[in-house]
Amino acid sequence: MWRLARDSGALDLNTSYAYLLFARDFARTCRVAVADGAVVGFVLGYRRPDEPETLFVWQVAVDPSQRGRQVAGRLLADVAAGARFVEASITADNTASQRLFARFAAERGAPLERAELFAESDFPDAGHATEGLVRIGPLETADH
Ligand SMILES: CC(C)(COP(=O)(O)OP(=O)(O)OC[C@H]1O[C@@H](n2cnc3c(N)ncnc32)[C@H](O)[C@@H]1OP(=O)(O)O)[C@@H](O)C(=O)NCCC(=O)NCCS
């Protein structure tokens, strides 16, 4: 996951330790896609502690050689199964990611709302773009 994030050209690279902690403690809300024994995609998320029906998707990346083949769409569908709401943090200029979540919502007939998650001025390090929040739901689950 760390290697894919590093090579994605679009994601903030967290420490390798952060990806290992997610793999250990949030494995149920994370997925990797494997092709020929190599990890070619991942989605990293968690259920929000104060709102457990909501899955927050922190990062998603697919190896450039595998893009456009619904790898991200399938990872997202699998990890979001059972969640009533899905949230994701996306910068406005990230067309592929915006489309990924728009399609996920449209396929389920679920509303998609946009808001600001963190403003540029919230980040202590310079040059970080505003993070938009996409919130999708309510989604149909087995209980609803
Ligand atoms: C975003 C990303 C994960 C999508 O992965 P993917 O496996 O190619 O996605 P899918 O095949 O499921 O397609 C998702 C949508 O993105 C579109 N898309 C894929 N590549 C695209 C590109 N280069 N430009 C514009 N749209 C693109 C697809 O057409 C599809 O939209 P559609 O259903 O309206 O046709 C991948 O492009 C990536 O790793 N980007 C770099 C990391 C990143 O930006 N992550 C998201 C920030 S959290």
PDB file of C-alpha atoms and ligand atoms in Angstrom:
ATOM      1  CA  MET A   1       0.000   0.000   0.000  1.00  0.00           C
ATOM      2  CA  TRP A   2       2.812   2.355   0.876  1.00  0.00           C
ATOM      3  CA  ARG A   3       4.524   1.682  -2.459  1.00  0.00           C
ATOM      4  CA  LEU A   4       1.317   2.224  -4.441  1.00  0.00           C
ATOM      5  CA  ALA A   5       0.592   5.455  -2.580  1.00  0.00           C
ATOM      6  CA  ARG A   6       4.153   6.631  -3.182  1.00  0.00           C
ATOM      7  CA  ASP A   7       3.935   5.894  -6.902  1.00  0.00           C
ATOM      8  CA  SER A   8       0.337   7.096  -7.394  1.00  0.00           C
ATOM      9  CA  GLY A   9       1.391  10.647  -8.154  1.00  0.00           C
ATOM     10  CA  ALA A  10      -1.703  11.939  -6.356  1.00  0.00           C
ATOM     11  CA  LEU A  11      -1.846  10.789  -2.751  1.00  0.00           C
ATOM     12  CA  ASP A  12      -0.296  12.136   0.408  1.00  0.00           C
ATOM     13  CA  LEU A  13       2.267   9.535   1.349  1.00  0.00           C
ATOM     14  CA  ASN A  14       1.846   8.472   4.957  1.00  0.00           C
ATOM     15  CA  THR A  15       4.612   6.707   6.835  1.00  0.00           C
ATOM     16  CA  SER A  16       4.966   2.994   6.094  1.00  0.00           C
ATOM     17  CA  TYR A  17       4.177   2.496   9.779  1.00  0.00           C
ATOM     18  CA  ALA A  18       0.719   4.064   9.255  1.00  0.00           C
ATOM     19  CA  TYR A  19      -0.150   1.549   6.502  1.00  0.00           C
ATOM     20  CA  LEU A  20       1.036  -1.346   8.682  1.00  0.00           C
ATOM     21  CA  LEU A  21      -1.123  -0.121  11.579  1.00  0.00           C
ATOM     22  CA  PHE A  22      -4.160   0.102   9.300  1.00  0.00           C
ATOM     23  CA  ALA A  23      -3.480  -3.414   8.024  1.00  0.00           C
ATOM     24  CA  ARG A  24      -3.304  -4.653  11.606  1.00  0.00           C
ATOM     25  CA  ASP A  25      -6.111  -2.728  13.297  1.00  0.00           C
ATOM     26  CA  PHE A  26      -8.534  -1.792  10.487  1.00  0.00           C
ATOM     27  CA  ALA A  27      -8.222  -4.828   8.220  1.00  0.00           C
ATOM     28  CA  ARG A  28     -12.005  -5.237   8.026  1.00  0.00           C
ATOM     29  CA  THR A  29     -12.341  -1.819   6.410  1.00  0.00           C
ATOM     30  CA  CYS A  30      -9.339  -2.108   4.109  1.00  0.00           C
ATOM     31  CA  ARG A  31      -8.848  -4.147   0.947  1.00  0.00           C
ATOM     32  CA  VAL A  32      -6.003  -4.916  -1.427  1.00  0.00           C
ATOM     33  CA  ALA A  33      -6.273  -6.141  -5.002  1.00  0.00           C
ATOM     34  CA  VAL A  34      -3.694  -8.713  -6.037  1.00  0.00           C
ATOM     35  CA  ALA A  35      -2.635  -9.598  -9.590  1.00  0.00           C
ATOM     36  CA  ASP A  36       0.128 -12.117 -10.316  1.00  0.00           C
ATOM     37  CA  GLY A  37       1.118 -12.073  -6.662  1.00  0.00           C
ATOM     38  CA  ALA A  38       1.578  -8.316  -6.481  1.00  0.00           C
ATOM     39  CA  VAL A  39      -0.607  -5.750  -4.734  1.00  0.00           C
ATOM     40  CA  VAL A  40      -1.987  -3.551  -7.524  1.00  0.00           C
ATOM     41  CA  GLY A  41      -4.673  -1.660  -5.639  1.00  0.00           C
ATOM     42  CA  PHE A  42      -5.866  -0.807  -2.176  1.00  0.00           C
ATOM     43  CA  VAL A  43      -8.566   1.008  -0.292  1.00  0.00           C
ATOM     44  CA  LEU A  44      -7.929   2.181   3.246  1.00  0.00           C
ATOM     45  CA  GLY A  45     -10.800   3.101   5.519  1.00  0.00           C
ATOM     46  CA  TYR A  46     -12.386   2.904   8.927  1.00  0.00           C
ATOM     47  CA  ARG A  47     -15.806   3.107  10.537  1.00  0.00           C
ATOM     48  CA  ARG A  48     -16.099   6.479  12.253  1.00  0.00           C
ATOM     49  CA  PRO A  49     -15.963   5.832  16.025  1.00  0.00           C
ATOM     50  CA  ASP A  50     -18.811   8.277  16.806  1.00  0.00           C
ATOM     51  CA  GLU A  51     -20.846   7.182  13.780  1.00  0.00           C
ATOM     52  CA  PRO A  52     -20.174   3.488  13.143  1.00  0.00           C
ATOM     53  CA  GLU A  53     -22.695   3.250  10.298  1.00  0.00           C
ATOM     54  CA  THR A  54     -20.360   5.485   8.302  1.00  0.00           C
ATOM     55  CA  LEU A  55     -17.336   4.129   6.478  1.00  0.00           C
ATOM     56  CA  PHE A  56     -14.714   6.801   5.926  1.00  0.00           C
ATOM     57  CA  VAL A  57     -12.517   6.010   2.917  1.00  0.00           C
ATOM     58  CA  TRP A  58      -9.189   7.649   3.497  1.00  0.00           C
ATOM     59  CA  GLN A  59      -7.141   6.564   0.500  1.00  0.00           C
ATOM     60  CA  VAL A  60      -7.667   4.527  -2.627  1.00  0.00           C
ATOM     61  CA  ALA A  61      -5.074   3.809  -5.280  1.00  0.00           C
ATOM     62  CA  VAL A  62      -4.655   1.504  -8.239  1.00  0.00           C
ATOM     63  CA  ASP A  63      -1.427   0.801 -10.081  1.00  0.00           C
ATOM     64  CA  PRO A  64      -1.370   2.819 -13.330  1.00  0.00           C
ATOM     65  CA  SER A  65      -1.135  -0.412 -15.367  1.00  0.00           C
ATOM     66  CA  GLN A  66      -4.503  -1.577 -13.977  1.00  0.00           C
ATOM     67  CA  ARG A  67      -6.535   1.644 -14.038  1.00  0.00           C
ATOM     68  CA  GLY A  68      -9.852   1.978 -15.831  1.00  0.00           C
ATOM     69  CA  ARG A  69     -10.767  -1.680 -15.207  1.00  0.00           C
ATOM     70  CA  GLN A  70     -13.051  -1.175 -12.237  1.00  0.00           C
ATOM     71  CA  VAL A  71     -10.432  -2.348  -9.737  1.00  0.00           C
ATOM     72  CA  ALA A  72     -11.141   0.650  -7.496  1.00  0.00           C
ATOM     73  CA  GLY A  73     -14.888   0.306  -8.058  1.00  0.00           C
ATOM     74  CA  ARG A  74     -14.835  -3.325  -7.001  1.00  0.00           C
ATOM     75  CA  LEU A  75     -12.644  -2.672  -3.961  1.00  0.00           C
ATOM     76  CA  LEU A  76     -14.981   0.124  -2.902  1.00  0.00           C
ATOM     77  CA  ALA A  77     -18.118  -1.974  -3.389  1.00  0.00           C
ATOM     78  CA  ASP A  78     -16.653  -4.762  -1.279  1.00  0.00           C
ATOM     79  CA  VAL A  79     -15.353  -2.652   1.575  1.00  0.00           C
ATOM     80  CA  ALA A  80     -18.565  -0.572   1.718  1.00  0.00           C
ATOM     81  CA  ALA A  81     -20.887  -3.576   1.954  1.00  0.00           C
ATOM     82  CA  GLY A  82     -23.038  -3.145   5.050  1.00  0.00           C
ATOM     83  CA  ALA A  83     -22.254   0.548   5.579  1.00  0.00           C
ATOM     84  CA  ARG A  84     -25.192   2.969   5.656  1.00  0.00           C
ATOM     85  CA  PHE A  85     -23.051   5.942   4.641  1.00  0.00           C
ATOM     86  CA  VAL A  86     -19.748   6.235   2.820  1.00  0.00           C
ATOM     87  CA  GLU A  87     -17.556   9.293   3.150  1.00  0.00           C
ATOM     88  CA  ALA A  88     -14.399  10.128   1.268  1.00  0.00           C
ATOM     89  CA  SER A  89     -11.972  12.965   1.168  1.00  0.00           C
ATOM     90  CA  ILE A  90     -11.225  14.089  -2.381  1.00  0.00           C
ATOM     91  CA  THR A  91      -9.520  17.104  -3.871  1.00  0.00           C
ATOM     92  CA  ALA A  92     -11.632  18.899  -6.480  1.00  0.00           C
ATOM     93  CA  ASP A  93      -9.158  18.322  -9.317  1.00  0.00           C
ATOM     94  CA  ASN A  94      -9.103  14.516  -8.914  1.00  0.00           C
ATOM     95  CA  THR A  95     -11.447  13.554 -11.743  1.00  0.00           C
ATOM     96  CA  ALA A  96     -10.933   9.786 -11.577  1.00  0.00           C
ATOM     97  CA  SER A  97     -11.649   9.720  -7.856  1.00  0.00           C
ATOM     98  CA  GLN A  98     -14.668  12.038  -8.172  1.00  0.00           C
ATOM     99  CA  ARG A  99     -16.061   9.736 -10.848  1.00  0.00           C
ATOM    100  CA  LEU A 100     -15.358   6.632  -8.810  1.00  0.00           C
ATOM    101  CA  PHE A 101     -17.552   7.862  -5.943  1.00  0.00           C
ATOM    102  CA  ALA A 102     -20.190   9.426  -8.213  1.00  0.00           C
ATOM    103  CA  ARG A 103     -20.602   6.102  -9.972  1.00  0.00           C
ATOM    104  CA  PHE A 104     -20.778   4.204  -6.683  1.00  0.00           C
ATOM    105  CA  ALA A 105     -23.637   6.495  -5.545  1.00  0.00           C
ATOM    106  CA  ALA A 106     -25.451   6.434  -8.897  1.00  0.00           C
ATOM    107  CA  GLU A 107     -25.375   2.638  -9.125  1.00  0.00           C
ATOM    108  CA  ARG A 108     -27.079   2.465  -5.738  1.00  0.00           C
ATOM    109  CA  GLY A 109     -29.492   5.342  -6.319  1.00  0.00           C
ATOM    110  CA  ALA A 110     -28.043   7.045  -3.228  1.00  0.00           C
ATOM    111  CA  PRO A 111     -27.718  10.805  -2.666  1.00  0.00           C
ATOM    112  CA  LEU A 112     -24.224  12.308  -2.846  1.00  0.00           C
ATOM    113  CA  GLU A 113     -23.457  15.486  -0.919  1.00  0.00           C
ATOM    114  CA  ARG A 114     -20.315  17.590  -1.051  1.00  0.00           C
ATOM    115  CA  ALA A 115     -18.886  19.754   1.699  1.00  0.00           C
ATOM    116  CA  GLU A 116     -15.515  20.991   2.830  1.00  0.00           C
ATOM    117  CA  LEU A 117     -13.652  18.657   5.158  1.00  0.00           C
ATOM    118  CA  PHE A 118     -10.420  20.560   5.807  1.00  0.00           C
ATOM    119  CA  ALA A 119      -9.480  23.951   4.406  1.00  0.00           C
ATOM    120  CA  GLU A 120      -6.024  24.659   3.036  1.00  0.00           C
ATOM    121  CA  SER A 121      -5.385  26.817   6.127  1.00  0.00           C
ATOM    122  CA  ASP A 122      -6.128  23.868   8.436  1.00  0.00           C
ATOM    123  CA  PHE A 123      -2.974  22.104   7.285  1.00  0.00           C
ATOM    124  CA  PRO A 124       0.214  23.064   9.103  1.00  0.00           C
ATOM    125  CA  ASP A 125       2.385  22.170   6.104  1.00  0.00           C
ATOM    126  CA  ALA A 126       2.289  24.540   3.164  1.00  0.00           C
ATOM    127  CA  GLY A 127       0.863  23.684  -0.229  1.00  0.00           C
ATOM    128  CA  HIS A 128      -1.873  21.289   0.806  1.00  0.00           C
ATOM    129  CA  ALA A 129      -5.059  21.717  -1.201  1.00  0.00           C
ATOM    130  CA  THR A 130      -8.483  21.901   0.442  1.00  0.00           C
ATOM    131  CA  GLU A 131      -9.886  18.434   1.108  1.00  0.00           C
ATOM    132  CA  GLY A 132     -13.472  18.112   0.001  1.00  0.00           C
ATOM    133  CA  LEU A 133     -15.815  15.725   1.744  1.00  0.00           C
ATOM    134  CA  VAL A 134     -18.085  13.493  -0.296  1.00  0.00           C
ATOM    135  CA  ARG A 135     -20.859  11.854   1.703  1.00  0.00           C
ATOM    136  CA  ILE A 136     -22.990   9.149   0.097  1.00  0.00           C
ATOM    137  CA  GLY A 137     -26.113   7.656   1.629  1.00  0.00           C
ATOM    138  CA  PRO A 138     -28.296   6.421   3.073  1.00  0.00           C
ATOM    139  CA  LEU A 139     -27.429   3.146   1.378  1.00  0.00           C
ATOM    140  CA  GLU A 140     -29.568   0.061   1.459  1.00  0.00           C
ATOM    141  CA  THR A 141     -28.212  -2.454   3.946  1.00  0.00           C
ATOM    142  CA  ALA A 142     -29.505  -5.824   5.071  1.00  0.00           C
ATOM    143  CA  ASP A 143     -31.052  -4.186   8.171  1.00  0.00           C
ATOM    144  CA  HIS A 144     -32.783  -1.277   6.393  1.00  0.00           C
TER     145      HIS A 144
HETATM  146  C1  LIG B   1      -8.772   7.043  -8.512  1.00  0.00           C
HETATM  147  C2  LIG B   1      -8.297   5.641  -8.886  1.00  0.00           C
HETATM  148  C3  LIG B   1      -8.095   4.844  -7.604  1.00  0.00           C
HETATM  149  C4  LIG B   1      -9.349   4.971  -9.772  1.00  0.00           C
HETATM  150  O1  LIG B   1      -8.919   3.615 -10.006  1.00  0.00           O
HETATM  151  P1  LIG B   1      -9.522   2.734 -11.210  1.00  0.00           P
HETATM  152  O2  LIG B   1      -9.371   1.297 -10.834  1.00  0.00           O
HETATM  153  O3  LIG B   1      -8.926   3.177 -12.484  1.00  0.00           O
HETATM  154  O4  LIG B   1     -11.045   3.172 -11.160  1.00  0.00           O
HETATM  155  P2  LIG B   1     -12.254   2.499 -11.924  1.00  0.00           P
HETATM  156  O5  LIG B   1     -11.764   1.655 -13.073  1.00  0.00           O
HETATM  157  O6  LIG B   1     -13.096   1.825 -10.879  1.00  0.00           O
HETATM  158  O7  LIG B   1     -12.996   3.778 -12.534  1.00  0.00           O
HETATM  159  C5  LIG B   1     -13.507   4.803 -11.721  1.00  0.00           C
HETATM  160  C6  LIG B   1     -13.885   5.989 -12.578  1.00  0.00           C
HETATM  161  O8  LIG B   1     -12.716   6.789 -12.851  1.00  0.00           O
HETATM  162  C7  LIG B   1     -12.623   7.019 -14.251  1.00  0.00           C
HETATM  163  N1  LIG B   1     -11.227   7.164 -14.591  1.00  0.00           N
HETATM  164  C8  LIG B   1     -10.268   6.221 -14.476  1.00  0.00           C
HETATM  165  N2  LIG B   1      -9.081   6.752 -14.856  1.00  0.00           N
HETATM  166  C9  LIG B   1      -9.328   8.037 -15.191  1.00  0.00           C
HETATM  167  C10 LIG B   1      -8.528   9.112 -15.652  1.00  0.00           C
HETATM  168  N3  LIG B   1      -7.222   8.978 -15.831  1.00  0.00           N
HETATM  169  N4  LIG B   1      -9.108  10.309 -15.858  1.00  0.00           N
HETATM  170  C11 LIG B   1     -10.430  10.484 -15.668  1.00  0.00           C
HETATM  171  N5  LIG B   1     -11.249   9.509 -15.239  1.00  0.00           N
HETATM  172  C12 LIG B   1     -10.699   8.293 -15.017  1.00  0.00           C
HETATM  173  C13 LIG B   1     -13.271   5.819 -14.855  1.00  0.00           C
HETATM  174  O9  LIG B   1     -13.669   6.065 -16.186  1.00  0.00           O
HETATM  175  C14 LIG B   1     -14.444   5.631 -13.943  1.00  0.00           C
HETATM  176  O10 LIG B   1     -15.456   6.580 -14.190  1.00  0.00           O
HETATM  177  P3  LIG B   1     -16.787   6.175 -15.001  1.00  0.00           P
HETATM  178  O11 LIG B   1     -17.382   5.024 -14.246  1.00  0.00           O
HETATM  179  O12 LIG B   1     -17.594   7.430 -14.942  1.00  0.00           O
HETATM  180  O13 LIG B   1     -16.340   5.786 -16.365  1.00  0.00           O
HETATM  181  C15 LIG B   1      -6.953   5.676  -9.684  1.00  0.00           C
HETATM  182  O14 LIG B   1      -7.117   6.545 -10.781  1.00  0.00           O
HETATM  183  C16 LIG B   1      -5.755   6.110  -8.862  1.00  0.00           C
HETATM  184  O15 LIG B   1      -5.091   5.297  -8.221  1.00  0.00           O
HETATM  185  N6  LIG B   1      -5.431   7.431  -8.879  1.00  0.00           N
HETATM  186  C17 LIG B   1      -4.289   7.939  -8.117  1.00  0.00           C
HETATM  187  C18 LIG B   1      -4.581   7.944  -6.621  1.00  0.00           C
HETATM  188  C19 LIG B   1      -5.797   8.777  -6.286  1.00  0.00           C
HETATM  189  O16 LIG B   1      -5.976   9.864  -6.804  1.00  0.00           O
HETATM  190  N7  LIG B   1      -6.630   8.260  -5.376  1.00  0.00           N
HETATM  191  C20 LIG B   1      -7.869   8.933  -4.963  1.00  0.00           C
HETATM  192  C21 LIG B   1      -7.689   9.965  -3.927  1.00  0.00           C
HETATM  193  S1  LIG B   1      -8.322   9.395  -2.360  1.00  0.00           S
END
